[in-house]
Amino acid sequence: MDVYRIFSDYFNQFQPGLGILAGALLKRLDEGHMCLDLKTLDDDHPEEALPAGILLPGPYVSHDPSALKPFIVYLGNLYFQRYFLYETNIEQKIRQLIAEGSKLRNQRIRELEPLQPLIKELFKENAEAFRPALLGNFCIITGGPGAGKTTLAREVLRVLYARQPDLKVALAAPTGKAAARINESMTVLRQQIPGLPMASTIHRLLGSVNGSIFFRHDEENPMNHDITIVDEASMIDGALMAKLLNATSPEKRLILLGDKDQLASIEAGSVFGDLCKTEGTGSVLDGHVIRLTKSHRFDADKGIGLFSRSVLAGDSDCIVRTMDHPDDALSIDTTYDDKLFHEFAVMYRDYITEPDIATALEKIGKIRVLCAIREGEHGVYQTNRRIAGYLCSLKLPIEPSAGFYHNQPVMVTSNMYALKVFNGDVGIIRRDPLDPGNRLYAWFPGPDGNLMRILPGYLTHWETVFAMTINKSQGSEFENVLVLLPDNKDVRILTRELLYTAVTRGQKRVLVQAPQDVLEETVRKRISRVSGLANRLKA
């Protein structure tokens, strides 16, 4: 079914030629763009000409940003009205936060003067570089894996708590898994400051309303925190970013942490990346973005560090160099060698043979296969079946079936607040030896460190997770990673950002399986999403 043609035909009923605009815009939205650059319209329908005057103001198209019309033309871009409002809210709220922070800057400098010894101790010789996080109301901290983003956020909180012991803090991330990682990084600080709250998902922070796209906290009912810190902000789409900013009072603080080079959000918008690119170009964001460039996890001159840096630079020759000179940390297999695949898959034996469930959960968190796609020979579904079948052939206590089965690793794919499990949480299906009926249960690590036991039937959104998509892996780290790309270089989602994200999920060892031409083309291609934020945020 060609949904774009159907959508186009619908709008053509009202105005001839309007459907060309509608279909092209819907297609761009599905590709992750916030809007349609009108200069590229001919790329969608080269055989069709737009009727004269179709873009002039009329019943369906407006050039007035405040008009309630289906389509808005603004600064050379065409928007659906809803997405135009999302982008408008993002721009206006950032401007307000920055303006209010500027008014308080001198006062905050005076208030922090007695804390200069602590600031110098925490930030060493780079104290000046981190002033935006201490003095402003809006700040972005960006850097690659291991660059120290959450460490910096922790140090900022130490200073602010020293100045204001009753500071009200909110910590959040797009997924439950990412929120759990913030909690881990804040463990030491939480021992010093028992009042530091646990991190939550953004949806929970804003107060999800069942069956609605709206939240309890919004512009009319903003959050009451003095400072909100959000990790993995590159995963936040345009709609959610607008709602987060709407719920943040201009006189409060908001700090966004993320890797600008990672994959953008699955839904429309690459807001975090757009904001980072805008800074330094004569924008209101100038001086409000902290860039951390040194990785404390990877050696920049070899292995994962060198390869990921080369990928980001678009250096496709790095594929051949890595093939010719593999090391213990990173290697490439261009033949889909079964032996290498099985050597990787057999590492799952450790969690299966581990009798202690908490330890088994830790062990399964050390290994993961990351796929670019879901369908096909090298997609998530078939790879999960392939690994389960192989482990079964080794006579391990695992019997794959269509539903739940003993020792099955599962990932929650939607927030289930009543069960206290969230999108991205990974658990194990295992029989409880103390249960008289020997029933299967889903076991998850709980927020208090204790195990949670859930009857599997209550899990309404889940999938087996020997393998997962690269998109879903954002916010996670694994000691051992196998990156599996399809054998077709024309797959649209294959980009350098995808490969970079996948490879940098690995902490110790990464194996990439994909044909050489696919890898080289992947490195050449990059994500390019259209939005109007850069122009809107000019000073």
Tab-separated table of N, CA and C in Angstrom, residues 421-476:
chain	number	residue	atom	x	y	z
A	421	VAL	N	8.653	-1.705	35.076
A	421	VAL	CA	9.635	-2.026	34.037
A	421	VAL	C	9.417	-1.051	32.879
A	422	PHE	N	10.521	-0.723	32.205
A	422	PHE	CA	10.467	0.368	31.244
A	422	PHE	C	11.156	-0.011	29.945
A	423	ASN	N	10.831	0.756	28.915
A	423	ASN	CA	11.390	0.543	27.578
A	423	ASN	C	12.910	0.396	27.651
A	424	GLY	N	13.427	-0.736	27.179
A	424	GLY	CA	14.867	-0.982	27.193
A	424	GLY	C	15.339	-1.865	28.323
A	425	ASP	N	14.492	-2.118	29.333
A	425	ASP	CA	14.889	-3.005	30.437
A	425	ASP	C	15.051	-4.430	29.930
A	426	VAL	N	16.102	-5.093	30.382
A	426	VAL	CA	16.390	-6.473	29.965
A	426	VAL	C	16.242	-7.410	31.156
A	427	GLY	N	15.548	-8.511	30.935
A	427	GLY	CA	15.350	-9.505	31.978
A	427	GLY	C	15.544	-10.914	31.443
A	428	ILE	N	15.326	-11.887	32.304
A	428	ILE	CA	15.467	-13.302	31.930
A	428	ILE	C	14.189	-14.040	32.307
A	429	ILE	N	13.721	-14.881	31.401
A	429	ILE	CA	12.624	-15.789	31.711
A	429	ILE	C	13.238	-17.055	32.293
A	430	ARG	N	12.833	-17.371	33.510
A	430	ARG	CA	13.429	-18.550	34.159
A	430	ARG	C	12.437	-19.125	35.169
A	431	ARG	N	12.471	-20.436	35.304
A	431	ARG	CA	11.620	-21.085	36.305
A	431	ARG	C	12.134	-20.759	37.707
A	432	ASP	N	11.186	-20.637	38.639
A	432	ASP	CA	11.554	-20.398	40.031
A	432	ASP	C	11.613	-21.740	40.751
A	433	PRO	N	12.812	-22.163	41.186
A	433	PRO	CA	12.925	-23.480	41.824
A	433	PRO	C	12.119	-23.585	43.118
A	434	LEU	N	11.738	-22.427	43.697
A	434	LEU	CA	10.962	-22.448	44.941
A	434	LEU	C	9.465	-22.465	44.677
A	435	ASP	N	9.081	-22.343	43.419
A	435	ASP	CA	7.660	-22.339	43.064
A	435	ASP	C	7.173	-23.782	42.927
A	436	PRO	N	6.166	-24.183	43.698
A	436	PRO	CA	5.676	-25.578	43.629
A	436	PRO	C	5.236	-25.975	42.220
A	437	GLY	N	4.729	-25.003	41.459
A	437	GLY	CA	4.271	-25.322	40.111
A	437	GLY	C	5.366	-25.237	39.062
A	438	ASN	N	6.601	-24.912	39.514
A	438	ASN	CA	7.739	-24.801	38.583
A	438	ASN	C	7.424	-23.867	37.411
A	439	ARG	N	6.718	-22.766	37.704
A	439	ARG	CA	6.278	-21.851	36.652
A	439	ARG	C	7.403	-20.943	36.176
A	440	LEU	N	7.212	-20.454	34.951
A	440	LEU	CA	8.146	-19.482	34.398
A	440	LEU	C	7.827	-18.096	34.948
A	441	TYR	N	8.885	-17.335	35.226
A	441	TYR	CA	8.743	-15.940	35.627
A	441	TYR	C	9.729	-15.092	34.829
A	442	ALA	N	9.397	-13.815	34.699
A	442	ALA	CA	10.338	-12.845	34.131
A	442	ALA	C	11.034	-12.162	35.298
A	443	TRP	N	12.363	-12.194	35.267
A	443	TRP	CA	13.163	-11.617	36.355
A	443	TRP	C	13.882	-10.371	35.838
A	444	PHE	N	13.745	-9.275	36.590
A	444	PHE	CA	14.398	-8.018	36.224
A	444	PHE	C	15.123	-7.450	37.444
A	445	PRO	N	16.224	-6.729	37.214
A	445	PRO	CA	16.847	-6.030	38.335
A	445	PRO	C	15.944	-4.876	38.776
A	446	GLY	N	15.674	-4.788	40.070
A	446	GLY	CA	14.804	-3.734	40.572
A	446	GLY	C	15.576	-2.459	40.876
A	447	PRO	N	14.882	-1.331	41.015
A	447	PRO	CA	15.537	-0.052	41.272
A	447	PRO	C	16.253	-0.010	42.616
A	448	ASP	N	15.836	-0.884	43.551
A	448	ASP	CA	16.465	-0.900	44.879
A	448	ASP	C	17.580	-1.941	44.967
A	449	GLY	N	17.914	-2.545	43.825
A	449	GLY	CA	18.975	-3.549	43.818
A	449	GLY	C	18.466	-4.962	44.006
A	450	ASN	N	17.206	-5.106	44.397
A	450	ASN	CA	16.631	-6.440	44.553
A	450	ASN	C	15.990	-6.905	43.251
A	451	LEU	N	15.812	-8.223	43.129
A	451	LEU	CA	15.194	-8.777	41.931
A	451	LEU	C	13.693	-8.548	41.932
A	452	MET	N	13.141	-8.296	40.751
A	452	MET	CA	11.691	-8.246	40.577
A	452	MET	C	11.255	-9.483	39.817
A	453	ARG	N	10.182	-10.142	40.291
A	453	ARG	CA	9.654	-11.350	39.662
A	453	ARG	C	8.264	-11.047	39.129
A	454	ILE	N	8.074	-11.257	37.817
A	454	ILE	CA	6.814	-10.904	37.164
A	454	ILE	C	6.325	-12.105	36.357
A	455	LEU	N	5.059	-12.392	36.442
A	455	LEU	CA	4.508	-13.430	35.567
A	455	LEU	C	4.601	-12.954	34.120
A	456	PRO	N	5.184	-13.752	33.228
A	456	PRO	CA	5.425	-13.296	31.852
A	456	PRO	C	4.183	-12.805	31.124
A	457	GLY	N	3.031	-13.376	31.462
A	457	GLY	CA	1.807	-12.974	30.776
A	457	GLY	C	1.467	-11.500	30.948
A	458	TYR	N	2.012	-10.877	31.992
A	458	TYR	CA	1.755	-9.451	32.214
A	458	TYR	C	2.598	-8.568	31.298
A	459	LEU	N	3.627	-9.127	30.689
A	459	LEU	CA	4.471	-8.349	29.779
A	459	LEU	C	3.783	-8.262	28.418
A	460	THR	N	3.245	-7.117	28.119
A	460	THR	CA	2.486	-6.959	26.872
A	460	THR	C	3.353	-6.504	25.701
A	461	HIS	N	4.501	-5.890	25.981
A	461	HIS	CA	5.383	-5.397	24.916
A	461	HIS	C	6.803	-5.847	25.240
A	462	TRP	N	7.278	-6.821	24.479
A	462	TRP	CA	8.596	-7.387	24.752
A	462	TRP	C	9.121	-8.063	23.492
A	463	GLU	N	10.413	-8.384	23.497
A	463	GLU	CA	11.000	-9.195	22.425
A	463	GLU	C	12.236	-9.911	22.954
A	464	THR	N	12.563	-11.033	22.318
A	464	THR	CA	13.786	-11.758	22.659
A	464	THR	C	14.991	-10.872	22.338
A	465	VAL	N	16.058	-10.988	23.157
A	465	VAL	CA	17.119	-9.996	23.012
A	465	VAL	C	18.538	-10.581	23.064
A	466	PHE	N	18.754	-11.723	22.408
A	466	PHE	CA	20.141	-12.076	22.098
A	466	PHE	C	20.695	-11.005	21.152
A	467	ALA	N	19.832	-10.584	20.233
A	467	ALA	CA	20.160	-9.510	19.290
A	467	ALA	C	19.143	-8.400	19.444
A	468	MET	N	19.579	-7.171	19.168
A	468	MET	CA	18.689	-6.019	19.218
A	468	MET	C	19.124	-5.045	18.127
A	469	THR	N	18.264	-4.082	17.818
A	469	THR	CA	18.655	-3.095	16.803
A	469	THR	C	19.680	-2.129	17.387
A	470	ILE	N	20.479	-1.558	16.514
A	470	ILE	CA	21.458	-0.560	16.939
A	470	ILE	C	20.740	0.629	17.564
A	471	ASN	N	19.596	1.000	16.983
A	471	ASN	CA	18.814	2.096	17.556
A	471	ASN	C	18.472	1.832	19.012
A	472	LYS	N	18.026	0.609	19.306
A	472	LYS	CA	17.622	0.266	20.670
A	472	LYS	C	18.808	0.200	21.634
A	473	SER	N	20.018	0.072	21.098
A	473	SER	CA	21.194	-0.087	21.959
A	473	SER	C	21.697	1.229	22.523
A	474	GLN	N	21.180	2.347	22.018
A	474	GLN	CA	21.647	3.640	22.511
A	474	GLN	C	21.377	3.755	24.007
A	475	GLY	N	22.364	4.269	24.723
A	475	GLY	CA	22.232	4.365	26.170
A	475	GLY	C	22.729	3.130	26.888
A	476	SER	N	23.212	2.114	26.134
A	476	SER	CA	23.707	0.882	26.737
A	476	SER	C	25.176	0.671	26.383
